[in-house]
CSV table of C-alpha atoms and ligand atoms in Angstrom, one decimal:
chain,number,residue,atom,x,y,z
A,1426,MET,CA,153.5,155.5,96.3
A,1427,ILE,CA,150.3,153.7,97.1
A,1428,ILE,CA,148.6,151.0,95.1
A,1429,VAL,CA,144.9,150.3,95.6
A,1430,LEU,CA,143.9,146.8,94.7
A,1431,LYS,CA,140.6,145.9,93.1
A,1432,HIS,CA,138.0,144.0,95.2
A,1433,GLY,CA,138.5,140.3,94.7
A,1434,ALA,CA,142.2,140.5,93.5
A,1435,SER,CA,143.5,137.0,93.7
A,1436,THR,CA,145.9,136.2,96.5
A,1437,GLU,CA,148.3,134.6,94.0
A,1438,GLU,CA,148.5,137.7,91.8
A,1439,ARG,CA,148.8,140.0,94.8
A,1440,GLU,CA,151.7,138.0,96.3
A,1441,HIS,CA,153.4,138.0,92.9
A,1442,LEU,CA,153.1,141.8,92.7
A,1443,VAL,CA,154.3,142.3,96.3
A,1444,GLU,CA,157.3,140.0,95.7
A,1445,TRP,CA,158.2,141.8,92.5
A,1446,ILE,CA,158.2,145.2,94.3
A,1447,LYS,CA,160.2,143.8,97.2
A,1448,ASN,CA,162.8,142.5,94.9
A,1449,LEU,CA,163.4,146.1,93.8
A,1450,GLY,CA,164.5,146.8,97.4
A,1451,ILE,CA,161.2,148.6,98.3
A,1452,ASP,CA,159.3,147.9,101.5
A,1453,VAL,CA,155.6,147.1,101.1
A,1454,HIS,CA,153.1,147.7,103.9
A,1455,GLU,CA,149.9,145.8,103.2
A,1456,SER,CA,146.6,147.2,104.7
A,1457,ASP,CA,143.5,145.1,104.3
A,1458,GLY,CA,140.8,147.6,105.1
A,1459,SER,CA,137.1,147.1,105.3
A,1460,TYR,CA,136.6,149.0,102.0
A,1461,GLN,CA,139.9,148.6,100.2
A,1462,THR,CA,143.2,146.9,100.1
A,1463,VAL,CA,146.1,149.3,100.0
A,1464,LEU,CA,149.8,148.5,99.3
A,1465,GLY,CA,152.0,151.3,100.7
A,1466,LEU,CA,155.4,151.4,99.1
A,1467,ILE,CA,158.3,152.8,101.1
A,1468,GLY,CA,161.7,153.4,99.5
A,1469,ASP,CA,163.0,154.6,96.2
A,1470,THR,CA,159.8,154.3,94.1
A,1471,ALA,CA,161.3,156.5,91.3
A,1472,LYS,CA,162.4,153.2,89.7
A,1473,ILE,CA,158.8,151.9,89.5
A,1474,ASP,CA,156.8,152.5,86.3
A,1475,ALA,CA,153.5,153.6,87.7
A,1476,ASP,CA,151.7,153.2,84.3
A,1477,LEU,CA,152.8,149.6,84.1
A,1478,ILE,CA,151.5,148.8,87.6
A,1479,ALA,CA,148.2,150.7,86.9
A,1480,SER,CA,147.7,148.5,83.8
A,1481,LEU,CA,147.7,145.3,85.9
A,1482,ASP,CA,144.4,143.5,86.2
A,1483,ILE,CA,144.3,143.5,90.0
A,1484,VAL,CA,145.1,147.2,90.3
A,1485,GLU,CA,142.5,149.8,90.8
A,1486,SER,CA,144.7,152.9,91.0
A,1487,VAL,CA,148.3,154.0,91.7
A,1488,ARG,CA,149.2,157.3,93.3
A,1489,ARG,CA,152.5,158.9,94.2
A,1490,ILE,CA,152.5,160.3,97.8
A,1491,SER,CA,154.8,163.2,98.6
A,1492,ASP,CA,154.2,163.2,102.4
A,1493,THR,CA,157.4,162.4,104.3
A,1494,PHE,CA,155.5,160.3,106.8
A,1495,LYS,CA,154.4,156.9,105.4
A,1496,CYS,CA,153.7,154.2,108.0
A,1497,CYS,CA,151.5,156.5,110.1
A,1498,ASN,CA,149.9,158.0,107.0
A,1499,ARG,CA,146.1,157.6,106.6
A,1500,ARG,CA,146.6,157.1,102.9
A,1501,PHE,CA,148.8,154.1,103.5
A,1502,HIS,CA,146.2,152.6,105.9
A,1503,PRO,CA,142.7,154.0,105.4
A,1504,ASP,CA,141.1,152.2,108.4
A,1505,ASP,CA,141.7,153.5,112.0
A,1506,THR,CA,144.3,151.6,113.9
A,1507,VAL,CA,143.0,150.0,117.1
A,1508,ILE,CA,145.6,149.4,119.9
A,1509,ASN,CA,144.8,146.5,122.2
A,1510,ILE,CA,146.1,146.6,125.7
A,1511,GLY,CA,144.8,143.5,127.4
A,1512,ASP,CA,141.1,143.9,127.3
A,1513,VAL,CA,141.3,147.6,126.7
A,1514,GLN,CA,141.1,149.1,123.2
A,1515,ILE,CA,141.9,152.6,121.9
A,1516,GLY,CA,141.1,153.9,118.5
A,1517,GLY,CA,138.5,153.0,115.8
A,1518,GLY,CA,135.6,154.1,117.9
A,1519,ALA,CA,137.0,152.6,121.1
A,1520,PHE,CA,137.6,155.2,123.8
A,1521,ALA,CA,139.7,154.8,126.9
A,1522,VAL,CA,140.5,156.9,130.0
A,1523,ILE,CA,143.9,156.7,131.6
A,1524,ALA,CA,144.0,158.1,135.1
A,1525,GLY,CA,146.4,158.3,138.0
A,1526,PRO,CA,149.0,160.4,139.8
A,1527,CYS,CA,151.7,162.3,138.1
A,1528,SER,CA,154.2,160.3,140.1
A,1529,VAL,CA,154.1,157.0,142.0
A,1530,GLU,CA,154.9,158.0,145.6
A,1531,SER,CA,154.3,154.9,147.7
A,1532,GLU,CA,152.4,151.6,147.6
A,1533,ASP,CA,149.5,153.0,149.7
A,1534,GLN,CA,149.2,156.0,147.4
A,1535,ILE,CA,149.2,154.2,144.1
A,1536,VAL,CA,147.0,151.3,145.2
A,1537,TYR,CA,144.5,153.7,146.7
A,1538,ILE,CA,144.3,155.9,143.6
A,1539,ALA,CA,144.2,152.8,141.3
A,1540,LYS,CA,141.2,151.5,143.1
A,1541,ALA,CA,139.5,154.9,143.1
A,1542,VAL,CA,140.0,155.6,139.4
A,1543,LYS,CA,138.9,152.0,138.5
A,1544,GLN,CA,135.8,152.4,140.6
A,1545,ALA,CA,135.0,155.7,138.8
A,1546,GLY,CA,135.4,154.0,135.4
A,1547,ALA,CA,139.0,154.5,134.2
A,1548,GLN,CA,140.3,151.8,132.0
A,1549,MET,CA,144.1,152.2,132.7
A,1550,LEU,CA,146.3,153.5,135.4
A,1551,ARG,CA,149.1,156.1,134.9
A,1552,GLY,CA,151.9,156.9,137.2
A,1553,GLY,CA,155.4,158.3,136.6
A,1554,ALA,CA,158.4,156.3,138.0
A,1555,PHE,CA,161.1,158.1,136.0
A,1556,LYS,CA,160.2,161.8,136.1
A,1557,PRO,CA,161.6,164.4,133.6
A,1558,ARG,CA,161.7,167.5,135.9
A,1559,THR,CA,162.8,171.0,134.9
A,1560,SER,CA,164.8,171.3,138.1
A,1561,PRO,CA,167.4,168.7,139.1
A,1562,TYR,CA,166.5,169.4,142.7
A,1563,ASP,CA,162.9,168.3,142.4
A,1564,PHE,CA,161.6,164.8,143.0
A,1565,GLN,CA,163.0,162.6,140.2
A,1566,GLY,CA,160.7,159.6,140.7
A,1567,LEU,CA,161.0,156.2,142.5
A,1568,LYS,CA,162.5,154.7,139.3
A,1569,GLY,CA,162.6,150.9,139.3
A,1570,GLU,CA,160.9,150.7,142.7
A,1571,GLY,CA,158.1,152.9,141.3
A,1572,ILE,CA,157.5,150.5,138.4
A,1573,LYS,CA,157.2,147.6,140.9
A,1574,LEU,CA,154.6,149.6,142.9
A,1575,LEU,CA,152.7,150.2,139.7
A,1576,LEU,CA,152.7,146.5,139.0
A,1577,THR,CA,151.4,145.9,142.5
A,1578,ALA,CA,148.5,148.3,141.8
A,1579,ARG,CA,147.8,146.5,138.5
A,1580,LYS,CA,147.6,143.2,140.4
A,1581,GLU,CA,145.2,144.7,142.9
A,1582,THR,CA,142.9,146.2,140.3
A,1583,GLY,CA,143.5,144.6,136.9
A,1584,LEU,CA,144.1,148.0,135.3
A,1585,PRO,CA,146.9,148.0,132.7
A,1586,VAL,CA,149.6,150.5,133.5
A,1587,VAL,CA,151.1,153.4,131.6
A,1588,THR,CA,154.5,154.9,132.6
A,1589,GLU,CA,157.2,157.1,131.1
A,1590,ILE,CA,160.5,155.8,129.8
A,1591,MET,CA,163.3,158.4,129.5
A,1592,SER,CA,166.2,156.3,128.4
A,1593,ALA,CA,166.5,153.2,126.2
A,1594,SER,CA,169.1,151.9,128.7
A,1595,ASP,CA,166.2,151.4,131.2
A,1596,LEU,CA,164.2,149.2,128.9
A,1597,ASP,CA,164.7,146.0,130.9
A,1598,LEU,CA,162.9,147.6,133.9
A,1599,PHE,CA,159.8,148.1,131.7
A,1600,GLU,CA,159.4,144.5,130.6
A,1601,ASP,CA,156.1,144.0,132.4
A,1602,VAL,CA,154.7,147.5,131.8
A,1603,ASP,CA,151.7,147.6,129.5
A,1604,VAL,CA,152.2,151.0,127.7
A,1605,LEU,CA,155.4,152.9,127.5
A,1606,GLN,CA,155.0,156.7,127.5
A,1607,VAL,CA,157.4,159.0,125.6
A,1608,GLY,CA,157.1,162.4,127.3
A,1609,ALA,CA,157.0,165.7,125.6
A,1610,ARG,CA,160.6,166.4,126.4
A,1611,ASN,CA,161.7,163.2,124.6
A,1612,MET,CA,159.5,163.4,121.6
A,1613,GLN,CA,162.5,163.9,119.4
A,1614,ASN,CA,164.9,161.7,121.2
A,1615,PHE,CA,165.4,159.6,118.1
A,1616,ASP,CA,167.6,156.9,119.6
A,1617,LEU,CA,164.9,156.3,122.2
A,1618,LEU,CA,162.2,156.2,119.5
A,1619,LYS,CA,164.2,153.7,117.4
A,1620,ALA,CA,164.8,151.5,120.4
A,1621,LEU,CA,161.1,151.5,121.2
A,1622,GLY,CA,160.4,150.7,117.6
A,1623,GLN,CA,162.2,147.4,118.2
A,1624,THR,CA,159.8,146.4,120.9
A,1625,THR,CA,156.2,145.3,120.5
A,1626,LYS,CA,154.8,147.4,123.4
A,1627,PRO,CA,152.2,150.1,122.7
A,1628,ILE,CA,153.9,153.5,122.9
A,1629,LEU,CA,152.1,156.6,124.1
A,1630,LEU,CA,153.9,159.4,122.2
A,1631,LYS,CA,153.3,162.9,123.6
A,1632,ARG,CA,153.6,166.0,121.4
A,1633,GLY,CA,156.7,168.1,122.3
A,1634,LEU,CA,156.3,171.5,124.0
A,1635,ALA,CA,157.0,173.4,120.8
A,1636,ASN,CA,156.6,170.8,118.1
A,1637,THR,CA,154.4,170.8,115.0
A,1638,LEU,CA,152.0,168.1,114.0
A,1639,LYS,CA,154.3,167.0,111.2
A,1640,GLU,CA,157.1,166.6,113.7
A,1641,LEU,CA,154.9,164.5,116.0
A,1642,LEU,CA,154.0,162.3,113.0
A,1643,MET,CA,157.7,162.0,112.0
A,1644,SER,CA,158.5,160.8,115.5
A,1645,ALA,CA,155.7,158.2,115.3
A,1646,GLU,CA,157.3,157.3,111.9
A,1647,TYR,CA,160.6,156.6,113.7
A,1648,ILE,CA,158.9,154.1,116.0
A,1649,MET,CA,156.8,152.5,113.2
A,1650,SER,CA,159.6,152.3,110.6
A,1651,SER,CA,161.7,150.5,113.2
A,1652,GLY,CA,159.0,147.8,113.4
A,1653,ASN,CA,156.5,148.7,116.0
A,1654,PRO,CA,153.1,149.7,114.7
A,1655,ASN,CA,151.5,150.3,118.1
A,1656,VAL,CA,151.6,154.0,118.6
A,1657,ILE,CA,149.1,156.3,120.3
A,1658,LEU,CA,149.5,160.0,119.7
A,1659,CYS,CA,148.9,162.5,122.5
A,1660,GLU,CA,148.1,166.2,122.4
A,1661,ARG,CA,149.2,167.7,125.7
A,1662,GLY,CA,149.4,171.4,125.0
A,1663,ILE,CA,152.1,173.5,123.5
A,1664,ARG,CA,154.0,176.7,124.4
A,1665,THR,CA,152.3,179.8,123.2
A,1666,TYR,CA,151.5,183.2,124.7
A,1667,SER,CA,149.4,181.7,127.5
A,1668,ASP,CA,150.1,183.4,130.8
A,1669,TYR,CA,147.6,182.0,133.2
A,1670,LEU,CA,147.7,178.5,131.9
A,1671,ARG,CA,150.6,176.1,131.8
A,1672,ASN,CA,150.3,175.5,128.0
A,1673,THR,CA,147.7,176.0,125.2
A,1674,LEU,CA,145.7,172.9,124.5
A,1675,ASP,CA,145.6,172.6,120.7
A,1676,LEU,CA,142.3,170.7,120.3
A,1677,SER,CA,142.2,171.3,116.6
A,1678,ALA,CA,145.2,168.8,116.5
A,1679,VAL,CA,142.7,166.0,117.2
A,1680,PRO,CA,140.6,166.1,113.9
A,1681,MET,CA,143.7,167.2,111.9
A,1682,LEU,CA,145.7,164.2,113.2
A,1683,HIS,CA,142.8,161.9,112.5
A,1684,GLU,CA,142.7,163.2,108.9
A,1685,LEU,CA,146.5,162.8,108.4
A,1686,SER,CA,147.0,159.5,110.3
A,1687,HIS,CA,145.2,156.3,111.2
A,1688,LEU,CA,146.7,156.3,114.7
A,1689,PRO,CA,144.6,156.9,117.8
A,1690,VAL,CA,144.8,160.3,119.3
A,1691,ILE,CA,144.3,161.0,123.0
A,1692,VAL,CA,144.4,164.3,124.9
A,1693,ASP,CA,146.1,165.2,128.2
A,1694,PRO,CA,144.1,168.1,129.7
A,1695,SER,CA,146.2,168.1,132.9
A,1696,HIS,CA,149.6,169.1,131.5
A,1697,ALA,CA,147.9,171.2,128.9
A,1698,THR,CA,146.2,173.5,131.5
A,1699,GLY,CA,148.1,173.0,134.8
A,1700,ILE,CA,145.1,174.0,136.8
A,1701,SER,CA,142.8,171.3,138.2
A,1702,ARG,CA,139.6,173.3,137.8
A,1703,ILE,CA,140.3,173.8,134.1
A,1704,VAL,CA,140.9,170.1,133.5
A,1705,PRO,CA,137.2,169.0,133.4
A,1706,PRO,CA,135.9,171.4,130.8
A,1707,MET,CA,138.9,170.7,128.5
A,1708,ALA,CA,138.5,166.9,129.0
A,1709,LEU,CA,134.9,167.2,127.9
A,1710,ALA,CA,135.9,169.4,124.9
A,1711,ALA,CA,138.5,166.9,123.9
A,1712,THR,CA,135.9,164.1,124.1
A,1713,ALA,CA,133.5,166.1,122.1
A,1714,CYS,CA,136.0,166.8,119.3
A,1715,GLY,CA,136.6,163.1,118.7
A,1716,ALA,CA,139.6,162.2,120.9
A,1717,ASP,CA,140.1,158.4,121.3
A,1718,GLY,CA,140.9,158.8,124.9
A,1719,LEU,CA,142.2,161.0,127.7
A,1720,ILE,CA,145.0,160.8,130.2
A,1721,ILE,CA,144.2,162.6,133.4
A,1722,GLU,CA,146.2,163.2,136.6
A,1723,VAL,CA,144.4,162.2,139.8
A,1724,HIS,CA,145.9,162.4,143.3
A,1725,ASN,CA,144.4,161.4,146.7
A,1726,ASP,CA,146.0,164.5,148.4
A,1727,PRO,CA,146.8,167.1,145.7
A,1728,PRO,CA,148.2,169.8,148.0
A,1729,HIS,CA,150.9,167.4,149.2
A,1730,ALA,CA,151.6,165.7,145.8
A,1731,LEU,CA,155.3,165.3,145.1
A,1732,CYS,CA,154.7,166.5,141.5
A,1733,ASP,CA,151.9,168.4,139.7
A,1734,GLY,CA,149.5,168.7,142.6
A,1735,ALA,CA,148.0,171.9,141.2
A,1736,GLN,CA,146.6,170.1,138.1
A,1737,SER,CA,145.5,166.9,139.8
A,1738,LEU,CA,141.9,166.1,140.4
A,1739,THR,CA,140.8,164.3,143.6
A,1740,PRO,CA,139.2,160.9,143.1
A,1741,ASP,CA,135.8,162.5,143.8
A,1742,GLU,CA,136.3,165.2,141.2
A,1743,PHE,CA,137.5,162.5,138.7
A,1744,ALA,CA,134.4,160.4,139.4
A,1745,VAL,CA,132.1,163.4,138.5
A,1746,LEU,CA,134.2,164.1,135.4
A,1747,GLN,CA,134.1,160.4,134.3
A,1748,ARG,CA,130.3,160.5,134.4
A,1749,ARG,CA,130.2,163.6,132.3
A,1750,ILE,CA,132.7,162.1,129.8
A,1751,THR,CA,130.4,159.2,129.4
A,1752,ALA,CA,127.5,161.5,128.8
A,1753,ILE,CA,129.4,163.4,126.0
A,1754,ARG,CA,130.4,160.0,124.4
A,1755,ASP,CA,126.7,159.0,124.3
A,1756,ALA,CA,125.8,162.4,122.9
A,1757,ILE,CA,128.2,162.3,120.0
A,1758,ARG,CA,127.8,158.6,119.1
B,631,PEP,C1,153.6,163.3,132.5
B,631,PEP,O1,152.8,162.7,131.8
B,631,PEP,O2,153.8,163.1,133.7
B,631,PEP,C2,154.5,164.3,131.8
B,631,PEP,C3,155.7,164.6,132.3
B,631,PEP,O3,154.0,164.8,130.7
B,631,PEP,P1,154.6,165.7,129.5
B,631,PEP,O4,155.8,164.9,129.0
B,631,PEP,O5,153.5,165.8,128.6
B,631,PEP,O6,155.0,167.0,130.2
B,632,MN,MN1,152.6,165.4,135.6
């Protein structure tokens, strides 16, 4: 259920109403937007008399919401959520590019790439330390050592770092990481989502390989209902009939998710396509359709990358793309 308050509702009356609802065992999410104040009620609202609430002086309207997702629902929180990561912002008109290698391989590699992507205009550095690989015989990442190297690269460049967490038991290792990524394969690892909900870190939640938008939103709901409102959604391509491409990039997910949810939505054209030359056009298309940011794989030596070389841009290719992204942003503003 949502309750829209009238402009100028007194703080005292509002607090009184919120307390009364909470005493019924119902959670109240208060959203003070630029146009309206919305109280989102979560719990067994069947016991609330909607007509009685609607008759209160401070109430403009009352609506029952049947959507199963609440905290991330646009109707509970009409304004865009803006996620702050140091000086970087994502959402609500703020656009950010995250760039870096699929995996952290060495100090030289990550520091070199971090400097190059910063120079080109990226706002954050990505790099996998814990890698979810299809084959157990493939490079599994440098794990804790990889996180330390990412933090070295942050120190050298000032770029906040984004890296994937695969298990809640590793959480201590991620204490100094800026953004924790939940990979596609873990989108429905509900114990992990609940554990991340108990942190205050921004979470980059990637859509699963064969998951619907509602399932993605329900996974965001797991994190948010556990107490962490800082979620960034990521469309990274889904499994369809694509034969020449790694996945199918569902760009229509961007405006649809924006309609359904107030959370920022970014796009990963690298994992979506799997082919470096297809990455720039899809990155530009994602920018044009209103994404709040991009996450792009960049490697100094793609043919010798330990993971995902075929989809990685060189720093020079990334610099060209970054200029074109800026041009698209200017064109749609
Ligand atoms: C990654 O970002 O390196 C990654 C493994 O992505 P995804 O979970 O989308 O496959
Ligand atoms: Mn990768």
